[in-house]
XYZ file of C-alpha atoms in Angstrom:
260
model
C 0.000 0.000 0.000
C 1.315 3.451 -0.885
C 2.303 5.698 2.001
C 0.194 8.800 2.540
C 1.617 11.935 0.972
C 0.819 13.866 4.175
C 0.796 11.338 7.041
C -1.377 12.129 10.046
C -1.174 11.006 13.636
C -3.006 7.802 14.527
C -6.389 7.641 16.253
C -4.690 6.962 19.566
C -3.033 10.393 19.428
C -6.099 12.489 18.527
C -9.717 12.799 19.635
C -11.569 11.842 16.446
C -14.996 12.367 18.017
C -14.023 15.891 19.035
C -12.945 16.610 15.463
C -16.286 15.302 14.174
C -18.199 17.559 16.590
C -16.168 20.599 15.557
C -16.890 19.785 11.915
C -20.635 19.550 12.630
C -20.516 22.883 14.459
C -18.781 24.541 11.515
C -15.697 25.468 13.518
C -12.376 25.885 11.682
C -9.547 23.379 12.316
C -7.227 24.253 15.177
C -4.041 22.970 13.513
C -2.665 21.099 10.513
C -3.298 17.677 12.040
C -6.971 18.451 12.588
C -7.273 19.738 9.030
C -5.752 16.544 7.617
C -8.022 14.429 9.792
C -11.028 16.365 8.479
C -9.937 15.604 4.920
C -9.667 11.916 5.784
C -13.075 11.815 7.467
C -14.743 13.598 4.565
C -13.113 11.205 2.074
C -14.373 8.197 4.028
C -17.909 9.529 3.716
C -17.810 9.813 -0.075
C -19.107 6.695 -1.917
C -16.971 5.136 -4.653
C -19.764 5.518 -7.217
C -22.274 8.347 -7.314
C -25.379 8.079 -9.491
C -27.228 11.294 -10.216
C -30.982 10.572 -9.987
C -33.743 11.948 -12.199
C -31.505 13.286 -14.978
C -32.521 12.730 -18.579
C -29.350 12.875 -20.715
C -31.464 13.569 -23.817
C -32.329 17.036 -22.490
C -28.748 18.095 -23.239
C -28.839 17.055 -26.908
C -29.756 20.556 -28.062
C -26.676 21.937 -26.302
C -24.224 19.810 -28.266
C -21.922 21.554 -30.691
C -23.144 21.816 -34.259
C -19.607 21.331 -35.582
C -19.597 17.570 -35.157
C -18.876 16.003 -38.573
C -21.499 13.807 -40.188
C -20.042 10.683 -41.744
C -21.410 9.802 -45.131
C -23.353 6.589 -44.870
C -22.532 3.703 -47.130
C -23.818 0.227 -47.709
C -27.444 1.338 -47.682
C -27.699 2.166 -51.362
C -28.692 -0.533 -53.783
C -25.884 -2.566 -55.302
C -26.099 -4.591 -58.468
C -26.800 -8.139 -57.208
C -24.458 -9.491 -59.870
C -21.579 -7.732 -58.121
C -22.328 -9.100 -54.647
C -20.965 -12.544 -53.693
C -23.271 -15.179 -52.263
C -23.118 -16.451 -48.685
C -21.268 -19.652 -49.591
C -18.491 -17.685 -51.291
C -18.203 -15.378 -48.274
C -18.000 -18.261 -45.799
C -15.294 -20.012 -47.802
C -13.311 -16.782 -48.121
C -13.483 -16.088 -44.386
C -12.431 -19.661 -43.605
C -9.410 -19.394 -45.922
C -8.466 -16.024 -44.440
C -8.700 -17.340 -40.878
C -6.541 -20.325 -41.847
C -3.905 -17.995 -43.314
C -3.834 -15.961 -40.096
C -3.363 -19.147 -38.079
C -0.485 -20.149 -40.350
C 1.197 -16.774 -39.831
C 0.686 -17.042 -36.075
C 2.230 -20.542 -35.993
C 5.300 -19.475 -37.957
C 5.656 -16.392 -35.776
C 5.660 -18.634 -32.707
C 8.235 -21.137 -33.991
C 10.352 -18.746 -36.050
C 10.426 -17.801 -39.735
C 10.739 -20.453 -42.446
C 14.132 -21.643 -43.560
C 16.131 -18.895 -45.222
C 15.956 -18.580 -48.979
C 19.122 -19.302 -50.931
C 20.046 -17.436 -54.078
C 22.990 -18.271 -56.296
C 25.218 -15.440 -57.459
C 27.529 -17.083 -59.960
C 28.768 -20.216 -58.231
C 28.427 -18.793 -54.729
C 25.151 -19.494 -52.853
C 23.913 -16.533 -50.850
C 21.521 -16.978 -47.945
C 18.830 -14.301 -47.709
C 17.701 -13.845 -44.114
C 15.839 -10.535 -44.317
C 14.422 -8.411 -47.096
C 15.710 -4.866 -47.159
C 12.765 -2.515 -46.704
C 12.414 1.285 -46.599
C 12.227 3.187 -43.359
C 8.751 3.267 -41.877
C 8.355 7.004 -42.558
C 9.571 6.792 -46.174
C 6.218 6.774 -47.966
C 7.713 7.215 -51.445
C 10.120 4.383 -50.740
C 7.238 2.098 -49.810
C 5.373 2.996 -53.008
C 8.397 1.874 -55.022
C 8.789 -1.191 -52.811
C 5.181 -2.315 -53.213
C 4.513 -1.399 -56.837
C 7.918 -0.821 -58.427
C 9.377 2.385 -59.776
C 7.736 4.103 -62.774
C 8.724 2.219 -65.890
C 10.160 -0.621 -63.816
C 7.078 -2.301 -62.400
C 8.909 -5.625 -62.513
C 10.882 -4.431 -59.480
C 7.719 -4.527 -57.341
C 7.875 -6.722 -54.257
C 5.025 -9.201 -53.738
C 4.107 -10.249 -50.196
C 5.435 -13.558 -48.940
C 5.441 -15.267 -45.570
C 9.011 -14.455 -44.542
C 8.507 -10.791 -45.422
C 5.227 -10.558 -43.489
C 6.885 -12.090 -40.433
C 9.545 -9.401 -40.731
C 6.862 -6.733 -40.158
C 5.950 -6.018 -36.544
C 2.511 -4.705 -35.617
C 3.589 -1.052 -35.560
C 4.927 -1.255 -39.108
C 1.930 -3.302 -40.265
C -0.471 -0.637 -39.026
C 1.541 2.161 -40.644
C 1.643 0.347 -43.990
C -2.087 -0.257 -43.805
C -2.536 3.488 -43.226
C -0.480 4.175 -46.347
C -2.576 1.817 -48.455
C -5.832 3.294 -47.157
C -4.642 6.795 -48.055
C -3.402 5.759 -51.501
C -6.623 3.918 -52.230
C -8.719 6.940 -51.231
C -6.910 9.417 -53.458
C -9.313 10.674 -56.123
C -6.734 10.443 -58.879
C -5.798 6.908 -57.889
C -6.438 4.230 -60.455
C -9.070 1.581 -59.700
C -7.942 -1.141 -57.354
C -5.132 -3.101 -58.972
C -4.364 -6.708 -58.210
C -0.994 -5.783 -56.660
C -2.625 -3.255 -54.337
C -5.387 -5.694 -53.367
C -2.891 -8.475 -52.657
C -0.837 -6.252 -50.361
C -3.884 -4.987 -48.445
C -5.040 -8.594 -48.056
C -1.601 -9.624 -46.765
C -1.369 -6.750 -44.277
C -4.849 -7.495 -42.944
C -3.781 -11.113 -42.503
C -0.730 -9.935 -40.526
C -2.772 -7.580 -38.338
C -3.484 -8.760 -34.804
C -6.944 -8.672 -33.256
C -8.564 -6.979 -31.456
C -7.732 -3.790 -33.308
C -7.396 -0.329 -31.784
C -9.999 2.290 -32.664
C -7.564 4.079 -34.986
C -6.822 0.856 -36.839
C -10.533 0.078 -37.087
C -11.017 3.502 -38.680
C -8.337 2.682 -41.253
C -10.001 -0.630 -42.083
C -13.337 1.117 -42.385
C -11.771 3.645 -44.759
C -10.626 0.777 -46.971
C -14.089 -0.762 -46.765
C -15.783 2.493 -47.771
C -13.522 2.985 -50.760
C -13.890 -0.594 -51.983
C -17.660 -0.430 -51.547
C -17.799 2.802 -53.545
C -15.616 1.400 -56.315
C -17.745 -1.724 -56.557
C -20.875 0.400 -56.938
C -19.493 3.063 -59.277
C -17.159 1.247 -61.670
C -18.960 1.062 -64.996
C -17.482 -2.184 -66.240
C -15.151 -3.730 -63.661
C -13.082 -6.671 -64.771
C -13.551 -10.039 -63.113
C -10.251 -9.607 -61.261
C -11.212 -6.126 -60.033
C -14.634 -7.236 -58.847
C -13.249 -10.287 -57.078
C -10.521 -8.220 -55.394
C -13.036 -5.627 -54.213
C -15.370 -8.278 -52.830
C -12.528 -10.011 -50.999
C -11.506 -6.802 -49.222
C -15.130 -5.835 -48.515
C -15.884 -9.189 -46.889
C -12.678 -9.223 -44.832
C -12.965 -5.610 -43.679
C -16.706 -5.741 -43.168
C -17.262 -9.237 -41.776
C -13.969 -10.459 -40.336
C -13.026 -7.114 -38.767
C -16.640 -6.187 -38.015
C -16.814 -2.829 -39.780
C -20.333 -3.416 -41.130
C -21.884 -3.969 -37.698
C -23.719 -0.643 -37.680
C -25.552 -1.490 -40.873
C -27.279 -4.506 -39.391
């Protein structure tokens, strides 16, 4: 137990009943010790939980600030049924995604898979870690994920060893990057490379998620939902990628709960 910041004399050294009577009579404390004892006695009389009776919280609604932002609703407008997957497809997708997360968790517990070996000439070279940009280097991550302009072949696809190299802090930051890139108005429709990386990062993300991370996932969900509704003639790959991210963000991470 922590020691009192201002210790007072014990009950054997003071007349507690006299202090109580002086308090009831409204008399001021005679010295510091009596003052501290009054503080202690008053604190003992205060309950741990106080419930204010007969107060209707709704009567204060009109006093709330009018500057609170109103989030644009989504998911309530009609969507072409041909673009929405059926329940069987959704269940199978969620089962596969959960199995992938379990695989990542198992490898994280026992250590990464055996190192890859590349051959440079006649000399085998063991690759233990992939060199990645600094967490704050957004442009570097764009080149890492999608390749440099004119050199898309240099893009880095996600693989198990690389995902295990990402800790949760980096995973959340990269997911923030992807959500921002996906939401840019001038951004091209969801590409397969972008969808694959978002899928991989969501698989690497631990649950439960913090409120800020949930907001990022919801941002991805909103954008994918909008693209699915607004694209005039999405390709089969685009539509499948959008539906995969919508189901994972909405169902697995629970970001469609308020629409039920």
